[in-house]
Amino acid sequence: MRKRITYVMLLIFVLALTGCGGQDKIAGKSYCYEKEGLSGDPFVITIQKDGSFTYYEGSISSYIGYGSWALTDDILVLTDETSRPYVNRFRVEGDELIFISEGSTNFMMIRVADGERFTAEKTTSGTDLFGAAVIIILLIIAVLALISCLMAAYVAKPRYTSLEKAKKIAEDAGFWRDYDKMEKEELEIESYDGYRLKAFYVPAPAESDKYVIISHGYTYNRYGSLRYLHMFRSFGYNCLIYDDRGHGDNLRTKCTMGVRESKDLLRVIDWVYERFGENIILGLHGESMGSGLQIMALKEKPKVKFVINDCGYADLMGVLTHNIRSALHMPRFFCYLASAACRVVFGYSFTGVRPIDSLPENTVPVCFMHGAADDFIPCSHSERMHQAMMAYSELHLFPGATHGLSIDSDEEGYCRIVKEFLDKVLEGQEV
């Protein structure tokens, strides 16, 4: 996809540089003979845009030639329309007219030899300036279009983290632990549009009617959910971890930052109820994009008892404009151009990805967790969503924690907050 976008943009560049047609190469220009004209004056041929031409061989000549011109396959033919039946042929090469003696009658006073050249005079006429301005504008448009399409492709077709790399990160961070020894079931869950999601069901150490679906972040995979899986299993929850659409072991496809992924989550929720029955307690945990897609899913009022929302975004455009300014030092308007390009190329816009819009009518309790030092998705996103909630919610910021590393910074405190939240919102609830 990125290669196709680049080819299209290169075509725009070529069209901008080459102009609209061959006639424009010579029309409106004056060409001066490489030798002197009569009495040392310049011998000049002027090609008019109306299809006519004039030439003047020098001051001692009373003859001023004029007539019509035609350009075919870079061969220019000048036909006098005076009493003199002169017809002269030239080959156009860049800014030069090269005389072709064969088929030419030559001029009245000066005999031009085969291969001699007439060179275009440099002018700065209003017409030339207008043409240059048009080309510059076309080039600017092409550059903006290219940057916008590449930005859209960067978001919608990212470089995904491999399972091997994610496993190594989990091991180094101390979150792999005894995962290899855990009982688990490999699954494929068919989504709303037939797309198949790779998933693993990891039951709790003891029989339980409590379940949680854990959604990982952008470019990552199910192994990114292990840091939370251990916590929930210690609370007695059966865990389902899965690869988001296009991520992990799934078939590669465009990433829509929650537009289609939230519908996938809704299908996973349905699957859990189909598999384990209606008499269960089911909740959600999400990190980063996993948080965004789970909040977007709440708009459809799924049957879940709680949501743990870690470092999520209130609106995607806010994340992009923040990062383009802080990381790339580019103007924010590029994000809006990229959003339009994403709409055309990938079928969704960045401005349309707004999880916060799902919250005013939401009735599910949400616990917002965020690193106070997160400079990728600032904690202000969680603060805004917390304020937008009508249902019960909590907001917890972790000092010094950067993006997605709240639990790493204080695992004991993180687990305590989640446990207390669950005890509070599930107290007295019947299955």
Tab-separated table of C-alpha atoms in Angstrom:
chain	number	residue	atom	x	y	z
A	1	MET	CA	0.000	0.000	0.000
A	2	ARG	CA	2.788	2.448	0.907
A	3	LYS	CA	4.522	1.733	-2.434
A	4	ARG	CA	1.299	2.441	-4.354
A	5	ILE	CA	0.808	5.719	-2.503
A	6	THR	CA	4.397	6.727	-3.312
A	7	TYR	CA	3.932	5.901	-7.009
A	8	VAL	CA	0.779	8.035	-7.184
A	9	MET	CA	2.546	10.973	-5.546
A	10	LEU	CA	5.533	10.644	-7.886
A	11	LEU	CA	3.125	10.801	-10.808
A	12	ILE	CA	1.743	14.072	-9.431
A	13	PHE	CA	5.305	15.403	-9.227
A	14	VAL	CA	5.992	14.457	-12.828
A	15	LEU	CA	2.796	16.068	-14.066
A	16	ALA	CA	3.574	19.225	-12.126
A	17	LEU	CA	7.077	19.442	-13.562
A	18	THR	CA	6.248	18.622	-17.156
A	19	GLY	CA	3.267	20.937	-17.554
A	20	CYS	CA	0.160	20.297	-19.611
A	21	GLY	CA	1.496	19.628	-23.135
A	22	GLY	CA	4.264	19.989	-25.764
A	23	GLN	CA	2.963	23.264	-27.211
A	24	ASP	CA	3.702	25.010	-23.921
A	25	LYS	CA	7.402	24.273	-24.327
A	26	ILE	CA	7.887	26.911	-26.997
A	27	ALA	CA	4.797	29.147	-26.999
A	28	GLY	CA	5.462	32.689	-25.797
A	29	LYS	CA	9.245	32.449	-26.201
A	30	SER	CA	11.792	34.322	-28.322
A	31	TYR	CA	14.763	32.426	-29.780
A	32	CYS	CA	18.062	34.111	-30.697
A	33	TYR	CA	20.365	32.806	-33.454
A	34	GLU	CA	23.728	31.589	-32.164
A	35	LYS	CA	25.492	33.831	-34.722
A	36	GLU	CA	25.053	37.521	-35.375
A	37	GLY	CA	22.245	38.799	-37.547
A	38	LEU	CA	22.582	41.505	-40.189
A	39	SER	CA	24.835	44.432	-39.151
A	40	GLY	CA	25.616	42.701	-35.881
A	41	ASP	CA	22.047	42.798	-34.641
A	42	PRO	CA	20.497	39.665	-33.117
A	43	PHE	CA	18.429	37.431	-35.386
A	44	VAL	CA	15.338	36.615	-33.298
A	45	ILE	CA	12.373	34.326	-33.904
A	46	THR	CA	9.356	34.897	-31.630
A	47	ILE	CA	6.821	32.090	-31.190
A	48	GLN	CA	3.438	33.498	-30.176
A	49	LYS	CA	0.864	31.596	-28.123
A	50	ASP	CA	-1.850	32.271	-30.706
A	51	GLY	CA	-0.102	30.006	-33.224
A	52	SER	CA	1.695	32.770	-35.091
A	53	PHE	CA	5.374	33.707	-35.278
A	54	THR	CA	7.580	36.634	-36.341
A	55	TYR	CA	11.260	36.994	-37.051
A	56	TYR	CA	13.654	39.841	-37.807
A	57	GLU	CA	17.070	39.236	-39.350
A	58	GLY	CA	18.674	42.610	-38.495
A	59	SER	CA	18.325	46.365	-38.730
A	60	ILE	CA	19.409	46.690	-42.393
A	61	SER	CA	16.725	44.242	-43.483
A	62	SER	CA	13.323	45.732	-44.227
A	63	TYR	CA	11.772	42.291	-44.262
A	64	ILE	CA	9.903	41.103	-41.177
A	65	GLY	CA	8.765	37.541	-41.500
A	66	TYR	CA	5.538	36.313	-40.011
A	67	GLY	CA	3.239	33.323	-40.355
A	68	SER	CA	1.976	30.270	-38.487
A	69	TRP	CA	3.758	27.490	-36.639
A	70	ALA	CA	3.036	23.855	-35.815
A	71	LEU	CA	4.774	21.442	-33.456
A	72	THR	CA	4.593	17.693	-34.003
A	73	ASP	CA	6.781	15.185	-32.170
A	74	ASP	CA	9.306	17.928	-31.283
A	75	ILE	CA	9.562	19.067	-34.898
A	76	LEU	CA	8.656	22.729	-35.307
A	77	VAL	CA	7.552	23.961	-38.744
A	78	LEU	CA	7.428	27.713	-39.478
A	79	THR	CA	5.371	28.665	-42.541
A	80	ASP	CA	5.614	32.251	-43.788
A	81	GLU	CA	2.335	33.905	-44.704
A	82	THR	CA	3.980	36.776	-46.562
A	83	SER	CA	4.641	36.924	-50.289
A	84	ARG	CA	7.713	34.783	-49.661
A	85	PRO	CA	6.948	31.025	-49.604
A	86	TYR	CA	9.414	30.241	-46.814
A	87	VAL	CA	9.009	27.038	-44.856
A	88	ASN	CA	11.622	26.196	-42.206
A	89	ARG	CA	11.935	23.217	-39.921
A	90	PHE	CA	13.527	22.900	-36.481
A	91	ARG	CA	14.032	20.190	-33.912
A	92	VAL	CA	13.090	21.276	-30.372
A	93	GLU	CA	15.604	20.292	-27.710
A	94	GLY	CA	15.004	21.875	-24.337
A	95	ASP	CA	15.358	25.654	-24.733
A	96	GLU	CA	16.862	25.393	-28.219
A	97	LEU	CA	15.592	25.202	-31.789
A	98	ILE	CA	18.001	23.260	-33.994
A	99	PHE	CA	17.718	24.063	-37.710
A	100	ILE	CA	16.951	21.176	-40.082
A	101	SER	CA	18.107	22.038	-43.597
A	102	GLU	CA	16.305	19.115	-45.204
A	103	GLY	CA	12.831	20.289	-46.198
A	104	SER	CA	13.610	23.930	-45.306
A	105	THR	CA	13.787	26.876	-47.738
A	106	ASN	CA	15.875	28.957	-45.311
A	107	PHE	CA	15.469	32.685	-44.627
A	108	MET	CA	15.592	35.767	-46.834
A	109	MET	CA	18.973	37.334	-45.968
A	110	ILE	CA	20.691	34.886	-43.602
A	111	ARG	CA	21.452	31.336	-44.630
A	112	VAL	CA	21.247	29.143	-41.550
A	113	ALA	CA	23.293	25.943	-41.729
A	114	ASP	CA	22.009	22.511	-40.753
A	115	GLY	CA	22.319	21.968	-36.979
A	116	GLU	CA	22.774	25.610	-36.056
A	117	ARG	CA	20.894	26.697	-32.991
A	118	PHE	CA	18.444	29.340	-31.832
A	119	THR	CA	18.387	29.626	-28.005
A	120	ALA	CA	15.409	30.807	-25.961
A	121	GLU	CA	15.894	34.180	-24.345
A	122	LYS	CA	15.454	34.311	-20.586
A	123	THR	CA	12.390	36.341	-19.676
A	124	THR	CA	10.507	37.214	-16.547
A	125	SER	CA	7.198	38.147	-18.081
A	126	GLY	CA	3.990	38.079	-16.106
A	127	THR	CA	2.963	34.963	-18.003
A	128	ASP	CA	6.186	33.197	-17.112
A	129	LEU	CA	5.840	34.171	-13.470
A	130	PHE	CA	2.258	32.909	-13.437
A	131	GLY	CA	3.357	29.593	-14.928
A	132	ALA	CA	6.143	29.281	-12.374
A	133	ALA	CA	3.677	30.064	-9.582
A	134	VAL	CA	1.310	27.364	-10.849
A	135	ILE	CA	4.125	24.802	-10.879
A	136	ILE	CA	5.220	25.797	-7.361
A	137	ILE	CA	1.635	25.490	-6.104
A	138	LEU	CA	1.295	22.073	-7.736
A	139	LEU	CA	4.560	20.970	-6.155
A	140	ILE	CA	3.427	22.169	-2.719
A	141	ILE	CA	0.128	20.318	-3.122
A	142	ALA	CA	2.012	17.196	-4.193
A	143	VAL	CA	4.378	17.404	-1.210
A	144	LEU	CA	1.488	17.915	1.230
A	145	ALA	CA	-0.433	15.028	-0.347
A	146	LEU	CA	2.622	12.770	-0.138
A	147	ILE	CA	3.300	13.616	3.512
A	148	SER	CA	-0.388	13.176	4.379
A	149	CYS	CA	-0.652	9.771	2.716
A	150	LEU	CA	2.564	8.552	4.324
A	151	MET	CA	1.328	9.697	7.745
A	152	ALA	CA	-1.988	7.920	7.179
A	153	ALA	CA	-0.153	4.755	6.138
A	154	TYR	CA	2.121	5.002	9.187
A	155	VAL	CA	-0.936	4.835	11.459
A	156	ALA	CA	-3.072	2.367	9.487
A	157	LYS	CA	-0.260	0.041	8.358
A	158	PRO	CA	2.252	0.108	11.239
A	159	ARG	CA	5.302	-2.041	11.851
A	160	TYR	CA	4.008	-4.700	14.202
A	161	THR	CA	5.894	-6.137	17.173
A	162	SER	CA	6.656	-9.810	16.600
A	163	LEU	CA	5.610	-12.460	19.094
A	164	GLU	CA	9.288	-13.298	19.660
A	165	LYS	CA	10.154	-9.705	20.532
A	166	ALA	CA	7.074	-9.309	22.743
A	167	LYS	CA	8.004	-12.499	24.597
A	168	LYS	CA	11.543	-11.217	25.174
A	169	ILE	CA	10.182	-7.903	26.502
A	170	ALA	CA	7.816	-9.742	28.852
A	171	GLU	CA	10.642	-11.960	30.091
A	172	ASP	CA	12.987	-9.012	30.658
A	173	ALA	CA	10.261	-7.114	32.540
A	174	GLY	CA	9.521	-10.126	34.724
A	175	PHE	CA	5.985	-10.723	33.446
A	176	TRP	CA	6.449	-14.033	31.607
A	177	ARG	CA	6.783	-15.943	34.865
A	178	ASP	CA	5.095	-19.377	34.782
A	179	TYR	CA	2.992	-18.712	31.672
A	180	ASP	CA	4.490	-21.735	29.867
A	181	LYS	CA	3.257	-24.024	32.661
A	182	MET	CA	-0.257	-22.604	32.781
A	183	GLU	CA	-3.189	-24.564	31.405
A	184	LYS	CA	-4.341	-22.781	28.251
A	185	GLU	CA	-6.517	-23.332	25.196
A	186	GLU	CA	-5.672	-21.896	21.793
A	187	LEU	CA	-8.710	-20.430	20.024
A	188	GLU	CA	-9.869	-18.791	16.810
A	189	ILE	CA	-12.859	-16.493	17.233
A	190	GLU	CA	-14.756	-15.431	14.121
A	191	SER	CA	-15.543	-11.718	14.199
A	192	TYR	CA	-18.562	-9.837	12.872
A	193	ASP	CA	-17.224	-9.737	9.291
A	194	GLY	CA	-15.714	-13.226	9.095
A	195	TYR	CA	-12.230	-12.097	10.154
A	196	ARG	CA	-10.650	-14.648	12.497
A	197	LEU	CA	-8.980	-13.568	15.748
A	198	LYS	CA	-6.240	-15.638	17.382
A	199	ALA	CA	-6.840	-15.996	21.127
A	200	PHE	CA	-5.854	-17.983	24.213
A	201	TYR	CA	-8.120	-18.918	27.108
A	202	VAL	CA	-6.201	-19.251	30.372
A	203	PRO	CA	-8.423	-20.500	33.212
A	204	ALA	CA	-8.048	-19.403	36.812
A	205	PRO	CA	-6.055	-21.647	39.190
A	206	ALA	CA	-9.346	-22.767	40.745
A	207	GLU	CA	-12.848	-23.078	39.319
A	208	SER	CA	-14.447	-19.662	38.995
A	209	ASP	CA	-17.403	-17.849	37.440
A	210	LYS	CA	-15.365	-14.654	36.943
A	211	TYR	CA	-13.920	-13.797	33.538
A	212	VAL	CA	-11.886	-10.932	32.032
A	213	ILE	CA	-10.986	-10.099	28.412
A	214	ILE	CA	-7.643	-8.308	28.111
A	215	SER	CA	-6.952	-6.135	25.029
A	216	HIS	CA	-3.369	-5.150	24.187
A	217	GLY	CA	-1.963	-1.949	22.683
A	218	TYR	CA	-1.118	-0.602	19.227
A	219	THR	CA	1.403	-2.702	17.193
A	220	TYR	CA	1.693	-5.213	20.070
A	221	ASN	CA	0.140	-8.671	20.567
A	222	ARG	CA	-1.355	-10.965	23.198
A	223	TYR	CA	1.935	-11.308	25.066
A	224	GLY	CA	1.583	-7.669	26.051
A	225	SER	CA	-1.423	-8.743	28.142
A	226	LEU	CA	0.594	-11.074	30.374
A	227	ARG	CA	1.531	-8.279	32.815
A	228	TYR	CA	-2.200	-8.070	33.673
A	229	LEU	CA	-3.070	-11.755	33.290
A	230	HIS	CA	-1.090	-12.731	36.403
A	231	MET	CA	-2.923	-10.085	38.435
A	232	PHE	CA	-6.392	-11.229	37.389
A	233	ARG	CA	-5.600	-14.933	37.880
A	234	SER	CA	-4.465	-14.102	41.422
A	235	PHE	CA	-7.927	-12.558	41.908
A	236	GLY	CA	-9.555	-15.808	40.703
A	237	TYR	CA	-10.409	-14.682	37.148
A	238	ASN	CA	-10.417	-16.809	34.007
A	239	CYS	CA	-8.548	-14.810	31.371
A	240	LEU	CA	-8.970	-14.486	27.630
A	241	ILE	CA	-6.122	-12.763	25.797
A	242	TYR	CA	-6.197	-12.244	22.042
A	243	ASP	CA	-4.410	-10.556	19.150
A	244	ASP	CA	-6.121	-7.403	17.909
A	245	ARG	CA	-7.125	-7.343	14.266
A	246	GLY	CA	-4.000	-7.210	12.064
A	247	HIS	CA	-1.685	-7.859	15.041
A	248	GLY	CA	0.209	-10.878	16.359
A	249	ASP	CA	-0.653	-14.126	14.564
A	250	ASN	CA	-3.660	-12.621	12.804
A	251	LEU	CA	-3.904	-11.992	9.077
A	252	ARG	CA	-2.385	-8.588	8.304
A	253	THR	CA	-4.933	-5.879	7.564
A	254	LYS	CA	-5.341	-2.156	8.165
A	255	CYS	CA	-5.461	-0.878	11.726
A	256	THR	CA	-8.443	1.412	12.366
A	257	MET	CA	-7.499	2.434	15.945
A	258	GLY	CA	-10.744	1.113	17.399
A	259	VAL	CA	-13.300	1.540	14.615
A	260	ARG	CA	-13.343	-2.133	13.580
A	261	GLU	CA	-11.400	-3.401	16.594
A	262	SER	CA	-14.197	-2.374	18.988
A	263	LYS	CA	-16.610	-4.488	16.953
A	264	ASP	CA	-14.166	-7.390	17.257
A	265	LEU	CA	-14.226	-7.000	21.038
A	266	LEU	CA	-18.020	-7.065	21.036
A	267	ARG	CA	-17.861	-10.360	19.171
A	268	VAL	CA	-15.317	-11.742	21.687
A	269	ILE	CA	-17.696	-10.751	24.513
A	270	ASP	CA	-20.536	-12.628	22.787
A	271	TRP	CA	-18.255	-15.639	22.317
A	272	VAL	CA	-17.448	-15.768	26.041
A	273	TYR	CA	-21.145	-15.831	26.919
A	274	GLU	CA	-21.840	-18.445	24.244
A	275	ARG	CA	-19.053	-20.643	25.560
A	276	PHE	CA	-19.476	-20.242	29.341
A	277	GLY	CA	-23.126	-19.251	29.669
A	278	GLU	CA	-24.924	-16.159	30.873
A	279	ASN	CA	-24.401	-16.788	34.598
A	280	ILE	CA	-20.902	-15.323	34.834
A	281	ILE	CA	-19.203	-12.085	35.848
A	282	LEU	CA	-17.371	-10.623	32.837
A	283	GLY	CA	-15.162	-7.556	32.735
A	284	LEU	CA	-12.628	-5.867	30.459
A	285	HIS	CA	-9.056	-4.635	30.756
A	286	GLY	CA	-7.329	-2.637	28.042
A	287	GLU	CA	-4.010	-0.913	27.533
A	288	SER	CA	-3.392	2.014	25.131
A	289	MET	CA	-5.267	1.196	21.898
A	290	GLY	CA	-6.842	-1.711	23.787
A	291	SER	CA	-8.255	0.910	26.156
A	292	GLY	CA	-9.522	3.025	23.282
A	293	LEU	CA	-11.321	0.177	21.543
A	294	GLN	CA	-12.953	-1.080	24.779
A	295	ILE	CA	-14.356	2.389	25.546
A	296	MET	CA	-15.668	2.624	21.966
A	297	ALA	CA	-17.319	-0.778	22.461
A	298	LEU	CA	-19.229	0.583	25.476
A	299	LYS	CA	-21.351	2.624	23.078
A	300	GLU	CA	-23.147	-0.612	22.166
A	301	LYS	CA	-23.878	-1.309	25.883
A	302	PRO	CA	-22.274	-4.777	26.111
A	303	LYS	CA	-23.071	-6.983	29.094
A	304	VAL	CA	-19.916	-6.369	31.144
A	305	LYS	CA	-19.612	-5.595	34.852
A	306	PHE	CA	-16.464	-3.456	34.899
A	307	VAL	CA	-13.718	-1.874	32.792
A	308	ILE	CA	-10.075	-1.273	33.750
A	309	ASN	CA	-8.810	1.380	31.317
A	310	ASP	CA	-5.022	1.802	31.276
A	311	CYS	CA	-3.405	4.754	29.420
A	312	GLY	CA	-6.253	5.113	26.935
A	313	TYR	CA	-7.009	8.021	24.619
A	314	ALA	CA	-10.088	10.223	24.685
A	315	ASP	CA	-9.682	11.120	21.010
A	316	LEU	CA	-7.119	9.939	18.490
A	317	MET	CA	-6.561	13.358	16.925
A	318	GLY	CA	-5.468	14.713	20.294
A	319	VAL	CA	-2.766	12.027	20.496
A	320	LEU	CA	-1.529	12.680	16.964
A	321	THR	CA	-1.410	16.464	17.221
A	322	HIS	CA	0.429	16.198	20.544
A	323	ASN	CA	3.058	13.854	19.131
A	324	ILE	CA	3.600	15.656	15.854
A	325	ARG	CA	4.396	18.810	17.816
A	326	SER	CA	6.441	17.286	20.638
A	327	ALA	CA	8.306	14.549	18.736
A	328	LEU	CA	8.505	15.774	15.131
A	329	HIS	CA	8.181	19.549	15.647
A	330	MET	CA	5.757	19.763	12.731
A	331	PRO	CA	2.584	21.872	12.448
A	332	ARG	CA	-0.596	20.222	13.730
A	333	PHE	CA	-2.491	20.826	10.484
A	334	PHE	CA	-0.583	17.916	8.922
A	335	CYS	CA	-2.651	15.610	11.146
A	336	TYR	CA	-5.876	16.936	9.643
A	337	LEU	CA	-4.515	16.467	6.115
A	338	ALA	CA	-3.456	12.938	7.080
A	339	SER	CA	-6.936	12.314	8.516
A	340	ALA	CA	-8.479	13.263	5.170
A	341	ALA	CA	-5.975	11.048	3.349
A	342	CYS	CA	-6.779	8.173	5.721
A	343	ARG	CA	-10.474	8.594	4.936
A	344	VAL	CA	-9.765	8.288	1.200
A	345	VAL	CA	-7.145	5.518	1.316
A	346	PHE	CA	-8.167	3.427	4.354
A	347	GLY	CA	-11.845	4.248	4.825
A	348	TYR	CA	-11.802	6.013	8.208
A	349	SER	CA	-10.685	9.373	9.560
A	350	PHE	CA	-8.603	10.160	12.627
A	351	THR	CA	-11.124	12.789	13.675
A	352	GLY	CA	-13.827	10.107	13.862
A	353	VAL	CA	-11.976	8.032	16.482
A	354	ARG	CA	-13.322	9.519	19.730
A	355	PRO	CA	-13.772	6.981	22.555
A	356	ILE	CA	-14.855	9.768	24.914
A	357	ASP	CA	-18.116	10.115	22.978
A	358	SER	CA	-19.174	6.676	24.276
A	359	LEU	CA	-19.038	7.685	27.944
A	360	PRO	CA	-21.887	10.116	28.715
A	361	GLU	CA	-24.535	7.377	28.442
A	362	ASN	CA	-22.347	4.524	29.710
A	363	THR	CA	-23.491	2.706	32.861
A	364	VAL	CA	-20.482	0.374	33.334
A	365	PRO	CA	-18.045	1.341	36.156
A	366	VAL	CA	-14.601	2.305	34.825
A	367	CYS	CA	-11.266	2.508	36.625
A	368	PHE	CA	-8.889	4.821	34.739
A	369	MET	CA	-5.169	4.120	35.260
A	370	HIS	CA	-2.462	6.301	33.723
A	371	GLY	CA	1.228	7.065	34.061
A	372	ALA	CA	1.661	10.679	35.192
A	373	ALA	CA	4.817	10.945	33.033
A	374	ASP	CA	3.192	9.486	29.890
A	375	ASP	CA	4.310	11.711	27.019
A	376	PHE	CA	2.822	9.550	24.254
A	377	ILE	CA	-0.791	9.625	25.430
A	378	PRO	CA	-0.796	12.295	28.147
A	379	CYS	CA	-2.731	11.521	31.328
A	380	SER	CA	-5.053	14.427	30.470
A	381	HIS	CA	-6.896	11.946	28.212
A	382	SER	CA	-7.851	9.783	31.200
A	383	GLU	CA	-8.718	12.894	33.197
A	384	ARG	CA	-11.110	14.034	30.467
A	385	MET	CA	-12.770	10.623	30.228
A	386	HIS	CA	-13.104	10.403	34.000
A	387	GLN	CA	-14.881	13.777	33.979
A	388	ALA	CA	-17.152	12.666	31.116
A	389	MET	CA	-18.420	9.630	33.033
A	390	MET	CA	-21.971	9.601	34.403
A	391	ALA	CA	-21.509	6.138	35.906
A	392	TYR	CA	-19.120	5.387	38.762
A	393	SER	CA	-15.447	5.831	37.884
A	394	GLU	CA	-12.058	6.240	39.510
A	395	LEU	CA	-8.865	7.885	38.266
A	396	HIS	CA	-5.425	6.793	39.450
A	397	LEU	CA	-2.185	8.380	38.234
A	398	PHE	CA	1.176	6.691	38.773
A	399	PRO	CA	4.003	9.171	39.466
A	400	GLY	CA	6.978	8.817	37.121
A	401	ALA	CA	5.341	6.106	34.988
A	402	THR	CA	5.591	6.511	31.216
A	403	HIS	CA	3.294	5.046	28.567
A	404	GLY	CA	1.936	1.587	29.397
A	405	LEU	CA	4.273	1.128	32.367
A	406	SER	CA	2.042	1.974	35.323
A	407	ILE	CA	1.999	-1.612	36.554
A	408	ASP	CA	5.759	-1.872	36.015
A	409	SER	CA	6.354	1.188	38.187
A	410	ASP	CA	4.325	-0.133	41.126
A	411	GLU	CA	2.879	-3.607	40.612
A	412	GLU	CA	1.776	-3.999	44.209
A	413	GLY	CA	0.002	-0.631	44.231
A	414	TYR	CA	-1.568	-1.288	40.815
A	415	CYS	CA	-2.959	-4.657	41.928
A	416	ARG	CA	-4.275	-3.193	45.182
A	417	ILE	CA	-6.144	-0.409	43.340
A	418	VAL	CA	-7.720	-2.855	40.877
A	419	LYS	CA	-8.702	-5.301	43.646
A	420	GLU	CA	-10.316	-2.567	45.749
A	421	PHE	CA	-12.158	-1.236	42.691
A	422	LEU	CA	-13.491	-4.690	41.807
A	423	ASP	CA	-14.567	-5.393	45.368
A	424	LYS	CA	-16.418	-2.070	45.433
A	425	VAL	CA	-18.260	-2.290	42.103
A	426	LEU	CA	-19.031	-6.014	42.304
A	427	GLU	CA	-20.132	-6.039	45.929
A	428	GLY	CA	-23.574	-7.525	46.267
A	429	GLN	CA	-23.898	-8.186	42.520
A	430	GLU	CA	-25.454	-11.470	41.560
A	431	VAL	CA	-24.160	-13.517	38.675
